[in-house]
mmCIF file with all atom_site columns, C-alpha atoms in Angstrom:
data_model
loop_
_atom_site.group_PDB
_atom_site.id
_atom_site.type_symbol
_atom_site.label_atom_id
_atom_site.label_alt_id
_atom_site.label_comp_id
_atom_site.label_asym_id
_atom_site.label_entity_id
_atom_site.label_seq_id
_atom_site.pdbx_PDB_ins_code
_atom_site.Cartn_x
_atom_site.Cartn_y
_atom_site.Cartn_z
_atom_site.occupancy
_atom_site.B_iso_or_equiv
_atom_site.pdbx_formal_charge
_atom_site.auth_seq_id
_atom_site.auth_comp_id
_atom_site.auth_asym_id
_atom_site.auth_atom_id
_atom_site.pdbx_PDB_model_num
ATOM 1   C CA . MET A 1 1   ? -76.001 27.268 -66.247 1.00 41.00 ? 1   MET A CA 1
ATOM 2   C CA . ILE A 1 2   ? -74.658 27.171 -62.699 1.00 47.00 ? 2   ILE A CA 1
ATOM 3   C CA . LYS A 1 3   ? -77.106 25.978 -60.098 1.00 49.00 ? 3   LYS A CA 1
ATOM 4   C CA . LEU A 1 4   ? -76.575 26.385 -56.382 1.00 48.00 ? 4   LEU A CA 1
ATOM 5   C CA . PRO A 1 5   ? -77.888 23.567 -54.204 1.00 46.00 ? 5   PRO A CA 1
ATOM 6   C CA . ASP A 1 6   ? -81.146 24.465 -52.456 1.00 63.00 ? 6   ASP A CA 1
ATOM 7   C CA . ALA A 1 7   ? -80.387 22.926 -49.086 1.00 77.00 ? 7   ALA A CA 1
ATOM 8   C CA . PRO A 1 8   ? -77.019 23.175 -47.342 1.00 88.00 ? 8   PRO A CA 1
ATOM 9   C CA . LYS A 1 9   ? -74.886 20.065 -47.677 1.00 95.00 ? 9   LYS A CA 1
ATOM 10  C CA . SER A 1 10  ? -73.601 18.513 -44.484 1.00 97.00 ? 10  SER A CA 1
ATOM 11  C CA . VAL A 1 11  ? -69.950 17.436 -44.573 1.00 98.00 ? 11  VAL A CA 1
ATOM 12  C CA . PHE A 1 12  ? -68.209 15.402 -41.861 1.00 98.00 ? 12  PHE A CA 1
ATOM 13  C CA . ILE A 1 13  ? -64.412 15.100 -41.710 1.00 98.00 ? 13  ILE A CA 1
ATOM 14  C CA . VAL A 1 14  ? -62.958 12.354 -39.488 1.00 98.00 ? 14  VAL A CA 1
ATOM 15  C CA . GLU A 1 15  ? -59.171 12.602 -39.317 1.00 97.00 ? 15  GLU A CA 1
ATOM 16  C CA . ASP A 1 16  ? -56.790 12.280 -36.376 1.00 95.00 ? 16  ASP A CA 1
ATOM 17  C CA . GLU A 1 17  ? -53.974 14.309 -37.966 1.00 95.00 ? 17  GLU A CA 1
ATOM 18  C CA . GLN A 1 18  ? -54.827 17.932 -37.225 1.00 97.00 ? 18  GLN A CA 1
ATOM 19  C CA . SER A 1 19  ? -53.058 19.408 -40.256 1.00 96.00 ? 19  SER A CA 1
ATOM 20  C CA . ILE A 1 20  ? -54.938 17.122 -42.655 1.00 96.00 ? 20  ILE A CA 1
ATOM 21  C CA . ARG A 1 21  ? -58.229 17.675 -40.814 1.00 97.00 ? 21  ARG A CA 1
ATOM 22  C CA . ASP A 1 22  ? -57.774 21.451 -40.976 1.00 98.00 ? 22  ASP A CA 1
ATOM 23  C CA . ILE A 1 23  ? -57.043 21.375 -44.721 1.00 98.00 ? 23  ILE A CA 1
ATOM 24  C CA . LEU A 1 24  ? -60.094 19.210 -45.414 1.00 98.00 ? 24  LEU A CA 1
ATOM 25  C CA . VAL A 1 25  ? -62.349 21.430 -43.309 1.00 98.00 ? 25  VAL A CA 1
ATOM 26  C CA . GLU A 1 26  ? -61.025 24.473 -45.176 1.00 98.00 ? 26  GLU A CA 1
ATOM 27  C CA . LEU A 1 27  ? -61.635 22.732 -48.517 1.00 98.00 ? 27  LEU A CA 1
ATOM 28  C CA . PHE A 1 28  ? -65.335 22.331 -47.745 1.00 98.00 ? 28  PHE A CA 1
ATOM 29  C CA . GLU A 1 29  ? -66.002 25.553 -45.787 1.00 97.00 ? 29  GLU A CA 1
ATOM 30  C CA . VAL A 1 30  ? -67.802 27.355 -48.605 1.00 95.00 ? 30  VAL A CA 1
ATOM 31  C CA . ASP A 1 31  ? -71.283 28.836 -48.850 1.00 92.00 ? 31  ASP A CA 1
ATOM 32  C CA . GLY A 1 32  ? -73.873 26.090 -48.954 1.00 90.00 ? 32  GLY A CA 1
ATOM 33  C CA . ASN A 1 33  ? -71.987 23.630 -46.736 1.00 96.00 ? 33  ASN A CA 1
ATOM 34  C CA . ALA A 1 34  ? -72.216 22.875 -43.033 1.00 96.00 ? 34  ALA A CA 1
ATOM 35  C CA . VAL A 1 35  ? -68.867 21.336 -42.093 1.00 98.00 ? 35  VAL A CA 1
ATOM 36  C CA . SER A 1 36  ? -68.021 19.512 -38.888 1.00 97.00 ? 36  SER A CA 1
ATOM 37  C CA . SER A 1 37  ? -65.057 17.391 -37.901 1.00 98.00 ? 37  SER A CA 1
ATOM 38  C CA . ALA A 1 38  ? -63.866 14.873 -35.355 1.00 98.00 ? 38  ALA A CA 1
ATOM 39  C CA . GLU A 1 39  ? -60.402 13.792 -34.324 1.00 96.00 ? 39  GLU A CA 1
ATOM 40  C CA . LEU A 1 40  ? -61.084 10.540 -32.493 1.00 93.00 ? 40  LEU A CA 1
ATOM 41  C CA . LEU A 1 41  ? -63.405 7.604  -32.944 1.00 94.00 ? 41  LEU A CA 1
ATOM 42  C CA . PRO A 1 42  ? -65.729 8.133  -29.939 1.00 95.00 ? 42  PRO A CA 1
ATOM 43  C CA . GLU A 1 43  ? -66.432 11.735 -30.986 1.00 96.00 ? 43  GLU A CA 1
ATOM 44  C CA . ALA A 1 44  ? -67.000 10.646 -34.593 1.00 97.00 ? 44  ALA A CA 1
ATOM 45  C CA . LEU A 1 45  ? -69.445 7.904  -33.622 1.00 96.00 ? 45  LEU A CA 1
ATOM 46  C CA . GLU A 1 46  ? -71.403 10.260 -31.365 1.00 97.00 ? 46  GLU A CA 1
ATOM 47  C CA . ARG A 1 47  ? -71.657 12.863 -34.136 1.00 97.00 ? 47  ARG A CA 1
ATOM 48  C CA . LEU A 1 48  ? -72.882 10.209 -36.580 1.00 97.00 ? 48  LEU A CA 1
ATOM 49  C CA . ARG A 1 49  ? -75.580 9.191  -34.077 1.00 97.00 ? 49  ARG A CA 1
ATOM 50  C CA . THR A 1 50  ? -76.906 12.749 -33.784 1.00 96.00 ? 50  THR A CA 1
ATOM 51  C CA . GLN A 1 51  ? -76.556 14.206 -37.280 1.00 96.00 ? 51  GLN A CA 1
ATOM 52  C CA . ARG A 1 52  ? -77.108 13.107 -40.887 1.00 96.00 ? 52  ARG A CA 1
ATOM 53  C CA . PHE A 1 53  ? -74.452 13.815 -43.503 1.00 97.00 ? 53  PHE A CA 1
ATOM 54  C CA . ASP A 1 54  ? -74.252 14.168 -47.278 1.00 97.00 ? 54  ASP A CA 1
ATOM 55  C CA . LEU A 1 55  ? -70.494 13.562 -47.381 1.00 97.00 ? 55  LEU A CA 1
ATOM 56  C CA . VAL A 1 56  ? -68.252 11.709 -44.928 1.00 98.00 ? 56  VAL A CA 1
ATOM 57  C CA . VAL A 1 57  ? -64.480 11.838 -45.417 1.00 98.00 ? 57  VAL A CA 1
ATOM 58  C CA . THR A 1 58  ? -62.719 9.508  -42.998 1.00 97.00 ? 58  THR A CA 1
ATOM 59  C CA . ASP A 1 59  ? -59.215 8.348  -42.310 1.00 96.00 ? 59  ASP A CA 1
ATOM 60  C CA . LEU A 1 60  ? -58.950 4.570  -42.132 1.00 95.00 ? 60  LEU A CA 1
ATOM 61  C CA . ARG A 1 61  ? -56.822 4.480  -38.971 1.00 93.00 ? 61  ARG A CA 1
ATOM 62  C CA . LEU A 1 62  ? -57.904 6.762  -36.151 1.00 90.00 ? 62  LEU A CA 1
ATOM 63  C CA . GLY A 1 63  ? -55.826 7.326  -33.047 1.00 80.00 ? 63  GLY A CA 1
ATOM 64  C CA . GLY A 1 64  ? -53.946 4.085  -33.603 1.00 79.00 ? 64  GLY A CA 1
ATOM 65  C CA . LYS A 1 65  ? -57.119 2.015  -34.039 1.00 80.00 ? 65  LYS A CA 1
ATOM 66  C CA . ARG A 1 66  ? -56.736 -0.067 -37.188 1.00 83.00 ? 66  ARG A CA 1
ATOM 67  C CA . ASP A 1 67  ? -60.493 -0.371 -37.632 1.00 87.00 ? 67  ASP A CA 1
ATOM 68  C CA . GLY A 1 68  ? -61.522 3.144  -36.567 1.00 93.00 ? 68  GLY A CA 1
ATOM 69  C CA . GLY A 1 69  ? -62.430 4.282  -40.068 1.00 94.00 ? 69  GLY A CA 1
ATOM 70  C CA . LEU A 1 70  ? -64.266 1.012  -40.701 1.00 95.00 ? 70  LEU A CA 1
ATOM 71  C CA . GLN A 1 71  ? -66.424 1.707  -37.638 1.00 95.00 ? 71  GLN A CA 1
ATOM 72  C CA . VAL A 1 72  ? -67.141 5.210  -38.956 1.00 96.00 ? 72  VAL A CA 1
ATOM 73  C CA . MET A 1 73  ? -68.148 3.754  -42.339 1.00 96.00 ? 73  MET A CA 1
ATOM 74  C CA . ALA A 1 74  ? -70.387 1.117  -40.770 1.00 95.00 ? 74  ALA A CA 1
ATOM 75  C CA . LEU A 1 75  ? -72.299 3.640  -38.654 1.00 96.00 ? 75  LEU A CA 1
ATOM 76  C CA . ALA A 1 76  ? -72.487 6.179  -41.478 1.00 97.00 ? 76  ALA A CA 1
ATOM 77  C CA . GLY A 1 77  ? -73.934 3.476  -43.704 1.00 95.00 ? 77  GLY A CA 1
ATOM 78  C CA . MET A 1 78  ? -76.674 2.775  -41.184 1.00 95.00 ? 78  MET A CA 1
ATOM 79  C CA . LEU A 1 79  ? -77.511 6.327  -40.101 1.00 96.00 ? 79  LEU A CA 1
ATOM 80  C CA . SER A 1 80  ? -76.633 8.400  -43.191 1.00 94.00 ? 80  SER A CA 1
ATOM 81  C CA . PRO A 1 81  ? -77.252 5.818  -45.916 1.00 94.00 ? 81  PRO A CA 1
ATOM 82  C CA . ASP A 1 82  ? -77.352 8.415  -48.709 1.00 94.00 ? 82  ASP A CA 1
ATOM 83  C CA . ALA A 1 83  ? -73.983 9.912  -47.763 1.00 96.00 ? 83  ALA A CA 1
ATOM 84  C CA . MET A 1 84  ? -71.025 9.618  -50.083 1.00 96.00 ? 84  MET A CA 1
ATOM 85  C CA . VAL A 1 85  ? -68.166 8.098  -48.077 1.00 97.00 ? 85  VAL A CA 1
ATOM 86  C CA . LEU A 1 86  ? -64.553 8.793  -49.040 1.00 97.00 ? 86  LEU A CA 1
ATOM 87  C CA . VAL A 1 87  ? -61.761 6.886  -47.298 1.00 96.00 ? 87  VAL A CA 1
ATOM 88  C CA . LEU A 1 88  ? -58.270 8.299  -46.923 1.00 96.00 ? 88  LEU A CA 1
ATOM 89  C CA . THR A 1 89  ? -55.432 6.032  -45.898 1.00 93.00 ? 89  THR A CA 1
ATOM 90  C CA . ALA A 1 90  ? -51.700 5.627  -45.761 1.00 91.00 ? 90  ALA A CA 1
ATOM 91  C CA . TYR A 1 91  ? -52.331 1.847  -45.575 1.00 84.00 ? 91  TYR A CA 1
ATOM 92  C CA . PRO A 1 92  ? -53.904 0.926  -48.931 1.00 86.00 ? 92  PRO A CA 1
ATOM 93  C CA . ASP A 1 93  ? -53.769 -2.856 -48.675 1.00 88.00 ? 93  ASP A CA 1
ATOM 94  C CA . ASP A 1 94  ? -56.384 -4.998 -50.415 1.00 92.00 ? 94  ASP A CA 1
ATOM 95  C CA . SER A 1 95  ? -58.117 -6.188 -47.237 1.00 91.00 ? 95  SER A CA 1
ATOM 96  C CA . ASN A 1 96  ? -58.691 -2.577 -46.118 1.00 89.00 ? 96  ASN A CA 1
ATOM 97  C CA . ARG A 1 97  ? -59.878 -1.638 -49.605 1.00 92.00 ? 97  ARG A CA 1
ATOM 98  C CA . GLN A 1 98  ? -62.324 -4.543 -49.790 1.00 94.00 ? 98  GLN A CA 1
ATOM 99  C CA . ALA A 1 99  ? -63.648 -3.943 -46.264 1.00 93.00 ? 99  ALA A CA 1
ATOM 100 C CA . SER A 1 100 ? -64.138 -0.247 -47.056 1.00 93.00 ? 100 SER A CA 1
ATOM 101 C CA . PHE A 1 101 ? -66.126 -0.978 -50.193 1.00 93.00 ? 101 PHE A CA 1
ATOM 102 C CA . ARG A 1 102 ? -68.243 -3.594 -48.368 1.00 93.00 ? 102 ARG A CA 1
ATOM 103 C CA . LEU A 1 103 ? -69.107 -0.913 -45.790 1.00 92.00 ? 103 LEU A CA 1
ATOM 104 C CA . GLY A 1 104 ? -70.233 1.540  -48.435 1.00 91.00 ? 104 GLY A CA 1
ATOM 105 C CA . ALA A 1 105 ? -67.178 3.626  -49.269 1.00 93.00 ? 105 ALA A CA 1
ATOM 106 C CA . LEU A 1 106 ? -67.403 4.899  -52.833 1.00 92.00 ? 106 LEU A CA 1
ATOM 107 C CA . HIS A 1 107 ? -63.741 5.883  -53.084 1.00 93.00 ? 107 HIS A CA 1
ATOM 108 C CA . PHE A 1 108 ? -60.596 4.556  -51.375 1.00 95.00 ? 108 PHE A CA 1
ATOM 109 C CA . LEU A 1 109 ? -57.837 7.164  -51.705 1.00 95.00 ? 109 LEU A CA 1
ATOM 110 C CA . GLU A 1 110 ? -54.184 6.765  -50.767 1.00 94.00 ? 110 GLU A CA 1
ATOM 111 C CA . LYS A 1 111 ? -52.480 9.570  -48.854 1.00 94.00 ? 111 LYS A CA 1
ATOM 112 C CA . PRO A 1 112 ? -51.212 11.987 -49.869 1.00 93.00 ? 112 PRO A CA 1
ATOM 113 C CA . VAL A 1 113 ? -54.341 12.765 -51.854 1.00 93.00 ? 113 VAL A CA 1
ATOM 114 C CA . ASP A 1 114 ? -54.674 15.650 -54.283 1.00 95.00 ? 114 ASP A CA 1
ATOM 115 C CA . LEU A 1 115 ? -57.393 17.928 -52.892 1.00 96.00 ? 115 LEU A CA 1
ATOM 116 C CA . ALA A 1 116 ? -58.745 18.437 -56.405 1.00 96.00 ? 116 ALA A CA 1
ATOM 117 C CA . ILE A 1 117 ? -59.553 14.720 -56.573 1.00 96.00 ? 117 ILE A CA 1
ATOM 118 C CA . ILE A 1 118 ? -61.437 14.861 -53.273 1.00 97.00 ? 118 ILE A CA 1
ATOM 119 C CA . ALA A 1 119 ? -63.306 17.950 -54.509 1.00 96.00 ? 119 ALA A CA 1
ATOM 120 C CA . GLN A 1 120 ? -64.151 16.232 -57.793 1.00 95.00 ? 120 GLN A CA 1
ATOM 121 C CA . HIS A 1 121 ? -65.642 13.216 -55.992 1.00 95.00 ? 121 HIS A CA 1
ATOM 122 C CA . ALA A 1 122 ? -67.573 15.502 -53.632 1.00 96.00 ? 122 ALA A CA 1
ATOM 123 C CA . ALA A 1 123 ? -68.996 17.455 -56.567 1.00 94.00 ? 123 ALA A CA 1
ATOM 124 C CA . THR A 1 124 ? -70.572 14.272 -57.924 1.00 92.00 ? 124 THR A CA 1
ATOM 125 C CA . ALA A 1 125 ? -72.580 14.180 -54.681 1.00 90.00 ? 125 ALA A CA 1
ATOM 126 C CA . GLY A 1 126 ? -73.569 17.835 -55.101 1.00 92.00 ? 126 GLY A CA 1
ATOM 127 C CA . VAL A 1 127 ? -71.159 19.045 -52.426 1.00 95.00 ? 127 VAL A CA 1
ATOM 128 C CA . ARG A 1 128 ? -69.317 22.263 -53.168 1.00 95.00 ? 128 ARG A CA 1
ATOM 129 C CA . SER A 1 129 ? -65.702 22.927 -52.262 1.00 96.00 ? 129 SER A CA 1
ATOM 130 C CA . ALA A 1 130 ? -63.064 25.600 -52.646 1.00 95.00 ? 130 ALA A CA 1
ATOM 131 C CA . PHE A 1 131 ? -62.240 24.007 -56.027 1.00 91.00 ? 131 PHE A CA 1
ATOM 132 C CA . ALA A 1 132 ? -65.885 23.941 -57.134 1.00 78.00 ? 132 ALA A CA 1
ATOM 133 C CA . PRO A 1 133 ? -67.772 26.683 -55.250 1.00 75.00 ? 133 PRO A CA 1
ATOM 134 C CA . ALA A 1 134 ? -70.799 26.224 -57.528 1.00 72.00 ? 134 ALA A CA 1
ATOM 135 C CA . ILE A 1 135 ? -72.189 22.987 -58.879 1.00 61.00 ? 135 ILE A CA 1
ATOM 136 C CA . ARG A 1 136 ? -73.077 22.880 -62.558 1.00 56.00 ? 136 ARG A CA 1
ATOM 137 C CA . GLU A 1 137 ? -76.477 21.576 -63.464 1.00 49.00 ? 137 GLU A CA 1
#
């Protein structure tokens, strides 16, 4: 039986590369989701202060800041503690991986990432996507 989530799921995409941000927003813009995005760290931090999220997908480096994604993860962990956090990076070194997991990231994914993998992880948090427009019970 296919069950649709009762309450809309809130998805936040933090990515400084517009083409990647647009693709991720499009992936999650399905019925039952409220999707928002931010390009730069200050905007992302402000959004995290004012809204709670079910899923946060963040780039590790934002606008040249090596720790931008880590700051996003830290604030998301404090203000949206139940959110699933997915980290995308072109810099998958062990120190970044370990720091991400310490800050609550559930998955550390190296770019380029298959959108089906992102959708699969999101589905485990009850978040629908273009790949899984309905969540199975």
